Tab-separated table of C-alpha atoms and ligand atoms in Angstrom:
chain	number	residue	atom	x	y	z
A	1	MET	CA	-57.495	-101.816	-22.310
A	2	TYR	CA	-57.817	-103.706	-25.401
A	3	PRO	CA	-60.840	-103.223	-27.221
A	4	SER	CA	-61.203	-106.850	-27.131
A	5	ALA	CA	-61.885	-106.546	-23.218
A	6	ALA	CA	-64.559	-104.097	-23.718
A	7	VAL	CA	-66.680	-106.460	-26.082
A	8	THR	CA	-66.086	-109.829	-24.334
A	9	ALA	CA	-69.303	-109.498	-21.740
A	10	ALA	CA	-71.755	-108.371	-24.702
A	11	ALA	CA	-70.068	-111.079	-26.953
A	12	ALA	CA	-69.862	-114.058	-24.736
A	13	ILE	CA	-71.843	-116.750	-26.035
A	14	THR	CA	-71.948	-120.083	-24.185
A	15	ASP	CA	-71.671	-123.554	-26.085
A	16	PRO	CA	-72.892	-123.052	-29.663
A	17	ALA	CA	-74.706	-126.024	-29.607
A	18	PRO	CA	-74.898	-127.285	-25.975
A	19	GLY	CA	-74.408	-130.899	-25.605
A	20	ARG	CA	-75.109	-131.443	-29.035
A	21	ASP	CA	-71.373	-131.277	-31.103
A	22	MET	CA	-70.652	-134.956	-32.066
A	23	ARG	CA	-67.179	-134.774	-30.825
A	24	SER	CA	-68.589	-133.861	-27.067
A	25	LEU	CA	-70.416	-137.328	-27.183
A	26	LEU	CA	-69.651	-139.463	-24.321
A	27	PRO	CA	-69.940	-143.191	-25.260
A	28	ASP	CA	-73.095	-144.064	-23.659
A	29	GLU	CA	-74.981	-140.934	-25.211
A	30	LEU	CA	-73.688	-142.131	-28.595
A	31	ALA	CA	-74.951	-145.758	-27.830
A	32	LYS	CA	-78.445	-144.355	-26.675
A	33	TRP	CA	-78.506	-142.205	-30.027
A	34	ILE	CA	-77.959	-144.901	-32.322
A	35	ALA	CA	-80.437	-147.505	-30.372
A	36	ALA	CA	-83.095	-144.836	-30.492
A	37	THR	CA	-82.211	-145.452	-34.657
A	38	GLY	CA	-82.734	-148.859	-34.445
A	39	ALA	CA	-79.033	-149.397	-35.906
A	40	PRO	CA	-76.906	-152.196	-34.433
A	41	GLY	CA	-74.988	-151.652	-31.000
A	42	TYR	CA	-71.223	-151.925	-32.458
A	43	ARG	CA	-71.927	-148.608	-34.491
A	44	GLY	CA	-71.434	-146.460	-31.519
A	45	GLU	CA	-68.017	-148.028	-31.049
A	46	GLN	CA	-67.454	-147.598	-34.732
A	47	ILE	CA	-68.349	-143.721	-34.520
A	48	PHE	CA	-66.414	-142.973	-31.253
A	49	ARG	CA	-62.980	-144.610	-32.769
A	50	TRP	CA	-63.550	-142.427	-35.911
A	51	LEU	CA	-64.065	-139.359	-33.992
A	52	HIS	CA	-61.809	-140.005	-30.821
A	53	SER	CA	-58.996	-142.494	-32.185
A	54	ARG	CA	-58.860	-141.276	-35.854
A	55	GLY	CA	-59.485	-137.752	-35.045
A	56	ILE	CA	-61.364	-137.318	-38.149
A	57	GLN	CA	-62.609	-134.172	-39.524
A	58	THR	CA	-65.748	-134.743	-41.877
A	59	VAL	CA	-68.174	-137.789	-41.209
A	60	ASP	CA	-67.720	-138.746	-44.869
A	61	GLU	CA	-64.756	-140.050	-43.172
A	62	MET	CA	-66.277	-142.888	-41.274
A	63	THR	CA	-66.444	-145.463	-44.455
A	64	ASN	CA	-67.465	-148.158	-42.731
A	65	VAL	CA	-70.628	-146.416	-41.523
A	66	PRO	CA	-73.503	-146.234	-43.820
A	67	PRO	CA	-73.966	-142.909	-45.451
A	68	THR	CA	-77.542	-142.750	-44.078
A	69	LEU	CA	-76.660	-142.918	-40.191
A	70	ARG	CA	-73.699	-140.524	-41.044
A	71	ALA	CA	-76.452	-138.171	-42.109
A	72	ALA	CA	-78.678	-138.325	-39.905
A	73	LEU	CA	-75.999	-138.030	-36.535
A	74	GLU	CA	-74.547	-135.215	-38.251
A	75	ARG	CA	-78.129	-133.866	-38.395
A	76	GLU	CA	-78.715	-134.102	-34.866
A	77	HIS	CA	-75.279	-133.889	-33.651
A	78	PRO	CA	-73.060	-131.662	-36.261
A	79	LEU	CA	-69.384	-132.040	-36.080
A	80	VAL	CA	-68.436	-128.839	-35.173
A	81	PRO	CA	-65.235	-127.901	-37.227
A	82	LEU	CA	-62.019	-126.040	-35.609
A	83	THR	CA	-59.796	-125.033	-38.180
A	84	GLN	CA	-56.303	-124.631	-38.140
A	85	ALA	CA	-55.503	-121.316	-39.162
A	86	ALA	CA	-51.948	-121.072	-38.276
A	87	LEU	CA	-48.870	-122.535	-37.352
A	88	GLN	CA	-45.508	-120.889	-36.074
A	89	THR	CA	-42.468	-123.229	-35.284
A	90	ALA	CA	-39.769	-121.774	-32.829
A	91	ARG	CA	-36.133	-122.417	-32.866
A	92	ASP	CA	-36.022	-125.047	-30.082
A	93	GLY	CA	-39.120	-126.942	-32.135
A	94	THR	CA	-42.140	-125.909	-30.083
A	95	ARG	CA	-44.920	-125.139	-32.259
A	96	LYS	CA	-47.707	-123.017	-31.858
A	97	LEU	CA	-50.849	-124.099	-33.507
A	98	GLY	CA	-53.693	-121.038	-34.142
A	99	PHE	CA	-57.355	-122.467	-34.220
A	100	ARG	CA	-60.531	-120.884	-36.027
A	101	THR	CA	-63.568	-121.947	-33.981
A	102	HIS	CA	-66.648	-122.477	-36.180
A	103	ASP	CA	-67.955	-118.852	-34.631
A	104	GLY	CA	-64.626	-117.055	-35.577
A	105	ARG	CA	-63.098	-117.151	-31.967
A	106	ASN	CA	-59.023	-117.510	-31.866
A	107	ILE	CA	-57.404	-120.257	-29.709
A	108	GLU	CA	-54.035	-121.555	-29.342
A	109	SER	CA	-52.261	-124.716	-28.840
A	110	VAL	CA	-48.578	-125.571	-28.150
A	111	LEU	CA	-46.514	-128.529	-28.918
A	112	ILE	CA	-43.374	-128.878	-26.901
A	113	PRO	CA	-40.741	-131.517	-27.763
A	114	ASP	CA	-38.845	-132.727	-24.872
A	115	ASP	CA	-35.244	-130.385	-24.798
A	116	ASP	CA	-33.837	-133.834	-24.216
A	117	PRO	CA	-34.848	-135.992	-27.317
A	118	ALA	CA	-33.754	-138.853	-25.810
A	119	ARG	CA	-36.869	-138.971	-23.323
A	120	ASN	CA	-39.173	-138.932	-26.556
A	121	LYS	CA	-41.549	-136.821	-24.679
A	122	LEU	CA	-43.847	-134.656	-26.489
A	123	THR	CA	-46.362	-132.463	-24.256
A	124	LEU	CA	-49.083	-130.679	-25.723
A	125	CYS	CA	-50.739	-127.400	-24.011
A	126	ILE	CA	-54.155	-126.828	-24.809
A	127	SER	CA	-56.968	-124.005	-24.160
A	128	SER	CA	-60.002	-124.447	-22.072
A	129	GLN	CA	-61.588	-121.222	-23.151
A	130	VAL	CA	-61.722	-118.352	-25.576
A	131	GLY	CA	-59.711	-115.821	-23.180
A	132	CYS	CA	-60.074	-115.689	-19.847
A	133	ALA	CA	-61.944	-114.041	-16.541
A	134	ILE	CA	-59.628	-114.411	-14.027
A	135	ASP	CA	-57.514	-111.468	-14.666
A	136	CYS	CA	-54.041	-112.058	-13.554
A	137	GLN	CA	-51.850	-108.696	-13.899
A	138	PHE	CA	-48.855	-110.639	-15.396
A	139	CYS	CA	-50.704	-112.992	-17.921
A	140	ALA	CA	-51.243	-112.137	-21.504
A	141	THR	CA	-54.533	-113.995	-21.806
A	142	ALA	CA	-56.100	-111.940	-19.207
A	143	THR	CA	-55.716	-108.704	-21.492
A	144	LEU	CA	-58.350	-110.298	-24.103
A	145	GLY	CA	-61.075	-110.778	-21.342
A	146	PHE	CA	-63.569	-113.786	-21.508
A	147	GLY	CA	-64.759	-115.081	-24.976
A	148	ARG	CA	-66.626	-117.974	-24.103
A	149	ASN	CA	-66.094	-121.750	-22.824
A	150	LEU	CA	-65.091	-124.508	-25.069
A	151	THR	CA	-66.920	-127.478	-25.856
A	152	ALA	CA	-65.823	-130.721	-24.920
A	153	GLY	CA	-65.468	-131.517	-28.133
A	154	GLU	CA	-63.355	-128.437	-29.224
A	155	ILE	CA	-60.899	-129.121	-26.167
A	156	VAL	CA	-60.174	-132.512	-27.715
A	157	ALA	CA	-60.194	-131.600	-31.043
A	158	GLN	CA	-57.219	-129.482	-30.304
A	159	VAL	CA	-55.280	-132.738	-29.381
A	160	TYR	CA	-56.431	-134.526	-32.468
A	161	ARG	CA	-55.299	-131.999	-35.070
A	162	ALA	CA	-51.972	-131.546	-32.895
A	163	THR	CA	-51.687	-135.364	-32.886
A	164	THR	CA	-52.080	-135.227	-36.767
A	165	LEU	CA	-49.383	-132.205	-37.252
A	166	ALA	CA	-47.041	-134.428	-35.197
A	167	GLU	CA	-47.580	-137.715	-36.489
A	168	ARG	CA	-47.626	-138.934	-33.074
A	169	ARG	CA	-49.866	-138.732	-30.148
A	170	PRO	CA	-48.752	-136.320	-27.400
A	171	THR	CA	-47.070	-138.135	-24.415
A	172	ASN	CA	-48.448	-135.327	-22.177
A	173	LEU	CA	-51.424	-133.101	-22.199
A	174	VAL	CA	-51.351	-130.080	-19.482
A	175	PHE	CA	-54.744	-127.776	-19.532
A	176	MET	CA	-52.100	-124.495	-19.253
A	177	GLY	CA	-53.085	-122.796	-22.914
A	178	MET	CA	-55.622	-119.944	-22.725
A	179	GLY	CA	-58.365	-119.934	-20.255
A	180	GLU	CA	-59.190	-121.239	-16.549
A	181	PRO	CA	-60.216	-125.010	-16.775
A	182	LEU	CA	-62.038	-125.027	-13.711
A	183	HIS	CA	-64.204	-121.957	-14.752
A	184	ASN	CA	-65.211	-124.563	-17.682
A	185	PHE	CA	-65.540	-127.637	-15.210
A	186	ASP	CA	-67.839	-129.453	-17.102
A	187	ASN	CA	-66.859	-129.376	-20.405
A	188	VAL	CA	-63.400	-129.986	-19.242
A	189	ALA	CA	-64.160	-133.190	-17.293
A	190	ARG	CA	-66.001	-134.316	-20.037
A	191	ALA	CA	-62.982	-133.535	-22.642
A	192	LEU	CA	-60.918	-135.883	-19.647
A	193	THR	CA	-63.250	-138.424	-19.948
A	194	LEU	CA	-63.159	-138.634	-23.711
A	195	LEU	CA	-59.379	-138.413	-24.102
A	196	GLU	CA	-59.223	-141.085	-21.197
A	197	HIS	CA	-61.362	-143.672	-23.029
A	198	GLN	CA	-60.119	-147.145	-24.463
A	199	TRP	CA	-61.566	-146.686	-27.860
A	200	GLY	CA	-60.042	-143.216	-28.318
A	201	ALA	CA	-56.656	-141.649	-27.300
A	202	ALA	CA	-56.857	-143.532	-24.375
A	203	PHE	CA	-54.586	-141.478	-22.194
A	204	SER	CA	-53.720	-142.403	-18.641
A	205	PRO	CA	-54.944	-139.893	-16.026
A	206	ARG	CA	-51.285	-139.583	-14.931
A	207	ARG	CA	-50.263	-137.765	-18.378
A	208	LEU	CA	-53.022	-135.267	-18.155
A	209	THR	CA	-52.653	-132.284	-15.946
A	210	VAL	CA	-55.125	-129.355	-15.203
A	211	SER	CA	-53.593	-126.301	-14.218
A	212	THR	CA	-55.690	-124.072	-11.820
A	213	ALA	CA	-55.550	-120.263	-10.487
A	214	GLY	CA	-56.881	-121.421	-7.410
A	215	LEU	CA	-60.805	-122.000	-7.609
A	216	VAL	CA	-61.306	-123.820	-4.587
A	217	PRO	CA	-64.660	-125.383	-5.163
A	218	GLY	CA	-63.232	-126.614	-8.684
A	219	ILE	CA	-60.119	-128.202	-7.007
A	220	GLU	CA	-62.531	-130.470	-5.151
A	221	LYS	CA	-64.785	-131.449	-7.856
A	222	LEU	CA	-61.508	-132.340	-9.990
A	223	GLY	CA	-60.380	-134.416	-6.949
A	224	ALA	CA	-63.702	-136.052	-6.778
A	225	LEU	CA	-63.553	-137.282	-10.677
A	226	THR	CA	-62.578	-141.325	-10.878
A	227	PRO	CA	-59.982	-141.106	-12.194
A	228	ASN	CA	-58.772	-137.642	-10.930
A	229	PRO	CA	-56.086	-135.642	-13.452
A	230	ASN	CA	-52.777	-134.531	-11.988
A	231	LEU	CA	-53.323	-131.116	-10.273
A	232	ALA	CA	-51.109	-128.127	-10.821
A	233	ILE	CA	-51.943	-124.691	-8.761
A	234	SER	CA	-50.318	-121.621	-10.017
A	235	LEU	CA	-49.624	-120.026	-6.357
A	236	ASN	CA	-47.580	-116.975	-7.487
A	237	ALA	CA	-47.021	-115.739	-4.299
A	238	THR	CA	-46.377	-116.415	-0.677
A	239	THR	CA	-48.418	-113.642	1.185
A	240	ASP	CA	-52.021	-112.936	0.775
A	241	ASP	CA	-51.256	-109.194	-0.077
A	242	VAL	CA	-48.834	-109.958	-2.701
A	243	ARG	CA	-51.020	-112.438	-4.136
A	244	THR	CA	-54.447	-110.395	-4.126
A	245	ARG	CA	-52.423	-107.692	-6.146
A	246	ILE	CA	-51.430	-109.902	-9.002
A	247	MET	CA	-53.925	-112.809	-8.753
A	248	PRO	CA	-57.180	-110.946	-7.749
A	249	ILE	CA	-59.210	-114.187	-7.597
A	250	ASN	CA	-56.852	-114.731	-4.270
A	251	LYS	CA	-59.486	-112.275	-2.524
A	252	LYS	CA	-62.182	-115.194	-2.902
A	253	TRP	CA	-60.282	-117.729	-1.912
A	254	PRO	CA	-57.232	-116.921	-0.129
A	255	ILE	CA	-53.673	-118.839	0.276
A	256	ALA	CA	-54.596	-120.899	3.312
A	257	ALA	CA	-58.285	-121.876	1.635
A	258	LEU	CA	-55.908	-122.560	-1.751
A	259	LEU	CA	-53.733	-124.937	0.306
A	260	ASP	CA	-56.406	-126.858	2.322
A	261	ALA	CA	-57.703	-127.697	-0.937
A	262	ALA	CA	-54.459	-128.906	-2.318
A	263	ARG	CA	-54.040	-130.738	0.697
A	264	ARG	CA	-57.018	-132.702	0.663
A	265	TYR	CA	-56.901	-133.335	-3.244
A	266	PRO	CA	-56.890	-137.443	-3.891
A	267	LEU	CA	-53.371	-138.260	-4.938
A	268	SER	CA	-52.557	-142.113	-6.065
A	269	HIS	CA	-49.120	-143.507	-4.760
A	270	GLY	CA	-46.300	-141.761	-5.770
A	271	ARG	CA	-48.189	-138.512	-7.467
A	272	ARG	CA	-47.721	-134.722	-6.540
A	273	VAL	CA	-49.246	-131.293	-6.782
A	274	THR	CA	-47.658	-129.507	-8.846
A	275	PHE	CA	-47.271	-125.708	-7.766
A	276	GLU	CA	-46.491	-122.919	-10.600
A	277	TYR	CA	-44.678	-120.087	-9.427
A	278	VAL	CA	-44.191	-117.063	-11.831
A	279	LEU	CA	-41.294	-115.482	-10.985
A	280	LEU	CA	-41.659	-111.659	-11.025
A	281	ALA	CA	-38.520	-109.399	-9.938
A	282	GLY	CA	-39.082	-107.373	-6.996
A	283	VAL	CA	-42.672	-108.906	-6.695
A	284	ASN	CA	-42.251	-112.184	-5.402
A	285	ASP	CA	-38.544	-113.251	-5.870
A	286	ALA	CA	-37.143	-112.277	-2.376
A	287	ASP	CA	-35.472	-114.459	-0.196
A	288	ALA	CA	-38.150	-114.208	2.405
A	289	ASP	CA	-40.591	-115.965	-0.348
A	290	ALA	CA	-38.170	-118.611	-0.876
A	291	ASP	CA	-38.135	-119.134	2.641
A	292	ARG	CA	-42.014	-119.087	3.483
A	293	LEU	CA	-42.808	-121.338	0.112
A	294	PRO	CA	-41.766	-124.662	2.204
A	295	ARG	CA	-43.318	-123.818	5.049
A	296	LEU	CA	-46.581	-123.055	3.297
A	297	LEU	CA	-46.545	-126.284	1.328
A	298	LYS	CA	-45.923	-128.434	4.626
A	299	GLY	CA	-47.478	-131.749	4.172
A	300	ILE	CA	-48.851	-131.490	0.588
A	301	PRO	CA	-46.544	-134.026	-1.723
A	302	SER	CA	-45.515	-131.090	-4.318
A	303	LYS	CA	-43.486	-129.923	-6.620
A	304	ILE	CA	-42.646	-126.704	-7.520
A	305	ASN	CA	-41.931	-125.147	-11.105
A	306	LEU	CA	-40.494	-121.638	-11.273
A	307	ILE	CA	-41.410	-120.089	-14.548
A	308	PRO	CA	-39.609	-116.695	-14.904
A	309	TRP	CA	-41.742	-114.193	-16.167
A	310	ASN	CA	-42.030	-114.085	-19.845
A	311	PRO	CA	-42.889	-110.473	-21.315
A	312	PHE	CA	-45.536	-109.289	-23.538
A	313	GLN	CA	-46.839	-105.927	-24.452
A	314	GLY	CA	-48.218	-104.166	-21.266
A	315	PRO	CA	-47.511	-104.789	-17.844
A	316	GLN	CA	-44.733	-103.333	-15.931
A	317	PHE	CA	-43.070	-106.598	-14.653
A	318	GLU	CA	-39.457	-107.636	-14.943
A	319	ARG	CA	-38.104	-111.336	-14.754
A	320	PRO	CA	-35.513	-111.300	-12.213
A	321	SER	CA	-31.820	-111.927	-12.983
A	322	ALA	CA	-30.489	-115.155	-13.988
A	323	GLU	CA	-28.781	-115.456	-10.656
A	324	ARG	CA	-31.671	-114.501	-8.438
A	325	ILE	CA	-33.684	-117.546	-9.877
A	326	ARG	CA	-30.836	-119.559	-9.048
A	327	THR	CA	-30.678	-118.490	-5.672
A	328	PHE	CA	-34.596	-118.801	-5.070
A	329	GLN	CA	-34.363	-122.130	-6.240
A	330	GLU	CA	-30.996	-122.872	-4.316
A	331	ARG	CA	-32.725	-121.978	-1.046
A	332	LEU	CA	-36.104	-124.087	-1.753
A	333	ARG	CA	-33.582	-126.946	-2.632
A	334	ALA	CA	-31.735	-126.503	0.515
A	335	ALA	CA	-35.539	-126.897	1.920
A	336	ASP	CA	-35.586	-130.263	0.447
A	337	MET	CA	-38.294	-129.138	-2.027
A	338	ALA	CA	-38.308	-130.497	-5.576
A	339	VAL	CA	-37.868	-127.540	-7.381
A	340	TYR	CA	-37.375	-127.119	-11.385
A	341	ILE	CA	-36.895	-123.922	-13.417
A	342	ARG	CA	-39.098	-124.216	-16.839
A	343	THR	CA	-37.059	-122.309	-19.023
A	344	PRO	CA	-39.300	-120.558	-21.511
A	345	ARG	CA	-40.033	-122.721	-24.694
A	346	GLY	CA	-40.991	-121.185	-27.616
A	347	ASP	CA	-40.635	-117.547	-26.494
A	348	ASP	CA	-39.706	-116.251	-30.185
A	349	ILE	CA	-43.098	-117.180	-31.459
A	350	ASP	CA	-45.028	-116.141	-28.393
A	351	ALA	CA	-45.755	-119.512	-27.514
A	352	ALA	CA	-44.147	-119.461	-23.957
A	353	CYS	CA	-46.012	-119.640	-20.808
A	354	GLY	CA	-48.266	-116.463	-20.396
A	355	GLN	CA	-47.524	-115.355	-23.933
A	356	LEU	CA	-50.949	-117.132	-25.778
A	357	ALA	CA	-53.082	-113.938	-26.942
A	358	ALA	CA	-54.560	-115.265	-30.384
A	359	ARG	CA	-55.814	-112.038	-31.161
A	360	GLU	CA	-54.224	-112.603	-34.447
A	361	LEU	CA	-53.297	-115.883	-35.781
A	362	VAL	CA	-49.885	-115.249	-37.061
A	363	SER	CA	-47.658	-113.062	-35.409
A	364	ILE	CA	-46.168	-110.538	-38.192
A	365	LYS	CA	-43.217	-109.596	-35.992
A	366	THR	CA	-41.484	-112.971	-35.370
A	367	GLY	CA	-42.024	-116.831	-36.284
A	368	THR	CA	-42.457	-118.580	-39.467
A	369	PRO	CA	-46.189	-119.095	-40.638
A	370	GLU	CA	-46.178	-122.601	-42.475
A	371	GLY	CA	-48.601	-124.851	-43.665
A	372	SER	CA	-51.768	-123.091	-42.942
A	373	PRO	CA	-54.650	-124.111	-45.038
A	374	SER	CA	-55.996	-120.635	-44.543
A	375	PRO	CA	-54.499	-117.338	-44.487
A	376	PRO	CA	-53.891	-115.531	-41.509
A	377	ALA	CA	-56.713	-113.872	-39.719
A	378	THR	CA	-56.274	-110.103	-39.557
A	379	GLY	CA	-57.875	-109.281	-36.279
A	380	VAL	CA	-61.861	-109.958	-37.129
A	381	VAL	CA	-61.596	-112.560	-34.415
A	382	GLY	CA	-60.290	-110.254	-31.310
A	383	GLN	CA	-62.486	-111.783	-28.740
A	384	SER	CA	-60.170	-114.328	-27.875
A	385	PRO	CA	-56.852	-114.278	-25.059
A	386	PRO	CA	-53.883	-115.580	-24.967
A	387	ALA	CA	-52.927	-118.859	-23.141
A	388	PRO	CA	-49.856	-119.358	-20.767
A	389	HIS	CA	-48.200	-122.372	-19.895
A	390	ALA	CA	-46.159	-124.246	-17.818
A	391	ILE	CA	-44.453	-127.044	-19.432
A	392	ASP	CA	-43.585	-130.110	-16.754
A	393	THR	CA	-40.462	-131.931	-18.496
A	394	GLN	CA	-39.804	-134.082	-15.096
A	395	ARG	CA	-42.913	-136.039	-15.295
B	1	SAH	N1	-55.685	-120.575	-15.792
B	1	SAH	C1	-54.678	-121.700	-15.176
B	1	SAH	C2	-54.053	-122.152	-16.554
B	1	SAH	C3	-53.348	-121.237	-17.532
B	1	SAH	S1	-52.155	-120.487	-16.935
B	1	SAH	C4	-53.852	-121.361	-14.351
B	1	SAH	O1	-53.609	-120.014	-13.824
B	1	SAH	O2	-53.019	-122.213	-13.760
B	1	SAH	C5	-50.862	-121.472	-17.218
B	1	SAH	C6	-49.411	-120.806	-16.202
B	1	SAH	O3	-48.912	-119.974	-16.862
B	1	SAH	C7	-49.648	-120.330	-14.981
B	1	SAH	O4	-48.876	-121.019	-14.042
B	1	SAH	C8	-49.639	-118.656	-14.862
B	1	SAH	O5	-49.283	-118.409	-13.812
B	1	SAH	C9	-48.360	-118.654	-15.769
B	1	SAH	N2	-48.204	-117.744	-16.426
B	1	SAH	C10	-49.434	-116.419	-17.115
B	1	SAH	N3	-48.784	-115.388	-17.373
B	1	SAH	C11	-47.334	-115.916	-17.491
B	1	SAH	C12	-46.189	-114.982	-18.162
B	1	SAH	N4	-46.300	-113.929	-18.606
B	1	SAH	N5	-44.911	-115.828	-17.831
B	1	SAH	C13	-44.724	-117.021	-17.129
B	1	SAH	N6	-45.723	-117.592	-16.894
B	1	SAH	C14	-47.235	-116.870	-16.950
């Protein structure tokens, strides 16, 4: 066991400033605060735009807002910093951003350009928690244990920092970084609202995907949001036996209950549920699995992302051979499933699915740190786990 896992329960803190950090405020909350100060109503929109469209990092940047109002706002609703502490660029152009939270935790986001530049797609994979409590056996983040939930402000700040770095807004956001988004439902839902708002980054909900290890009540709540984002489910097995072994959460919500929830998820025209399936040699990659999968997903508008397991130090899993992966895909294709193989992106900098483990912000073995405003962490902030991501280049 990693030392970090042992400290997490005691070290776990919740929202450092519950409902108070400036970047977490919804427009109507900001409006209420503005009204109480007696300032004109349009200040709310102005401030929201600075925070969520311009992505400013200090209130001093709000040049058209009176300094007294900025100072009063900052006193009651601090602009909690999220410091970019590391940046690594992979050979394929994938960039991993390491952030330090105000209380010294590490989280990571990954910017993934499309492998076909003509599509001009840029996907950002973001974290929703410091670490993760779910304990999937094949995932590096799990080795970190649970640190704490990220606030909505910390979730959206990752997007704004990545936007500045990339000099463009990502086209797609996936909650596939560190953490289980549905374990942090309220903050994730709030972040979605902030990201979709027309005064802010104005993301279409069709460009936002929340990925879950399978928390059934959370899936129901996510589906009830208006608008609701895309849903991705990490299925990863076709029998309860195997799924429980690699994803203990399956004991609580077994495959049948999970797929029932997927079946009920409201999908507007043309949308599908994404099923992620991490391929582990000899565990879940048999022909029998490939044959069971279409039967399980019957009646669910779906697409399957096969993710060959990405190794990290620790667990005794193996990635299946290229031939096994192809055969698995072919069997699914033959059953008329939409099925894609997610080639590992950024694996030379440990930025691929399941490799995010922000124990240290800059890997010393591979990758090139660049442009870091502060020196790499030296293991002081060991409570955070890594996050995996699966990137859908089809959407
Ligand atoms: N907690 C959420 C989001 C993070 S995991 C969830 O479980 O969906 C994002 C995806 O990465 C999941 O589909 C997960 O199954 C996958 N994953 C985790 N570890 C992996 C690894 N080592 N190799 C490949 N994929 C991995």
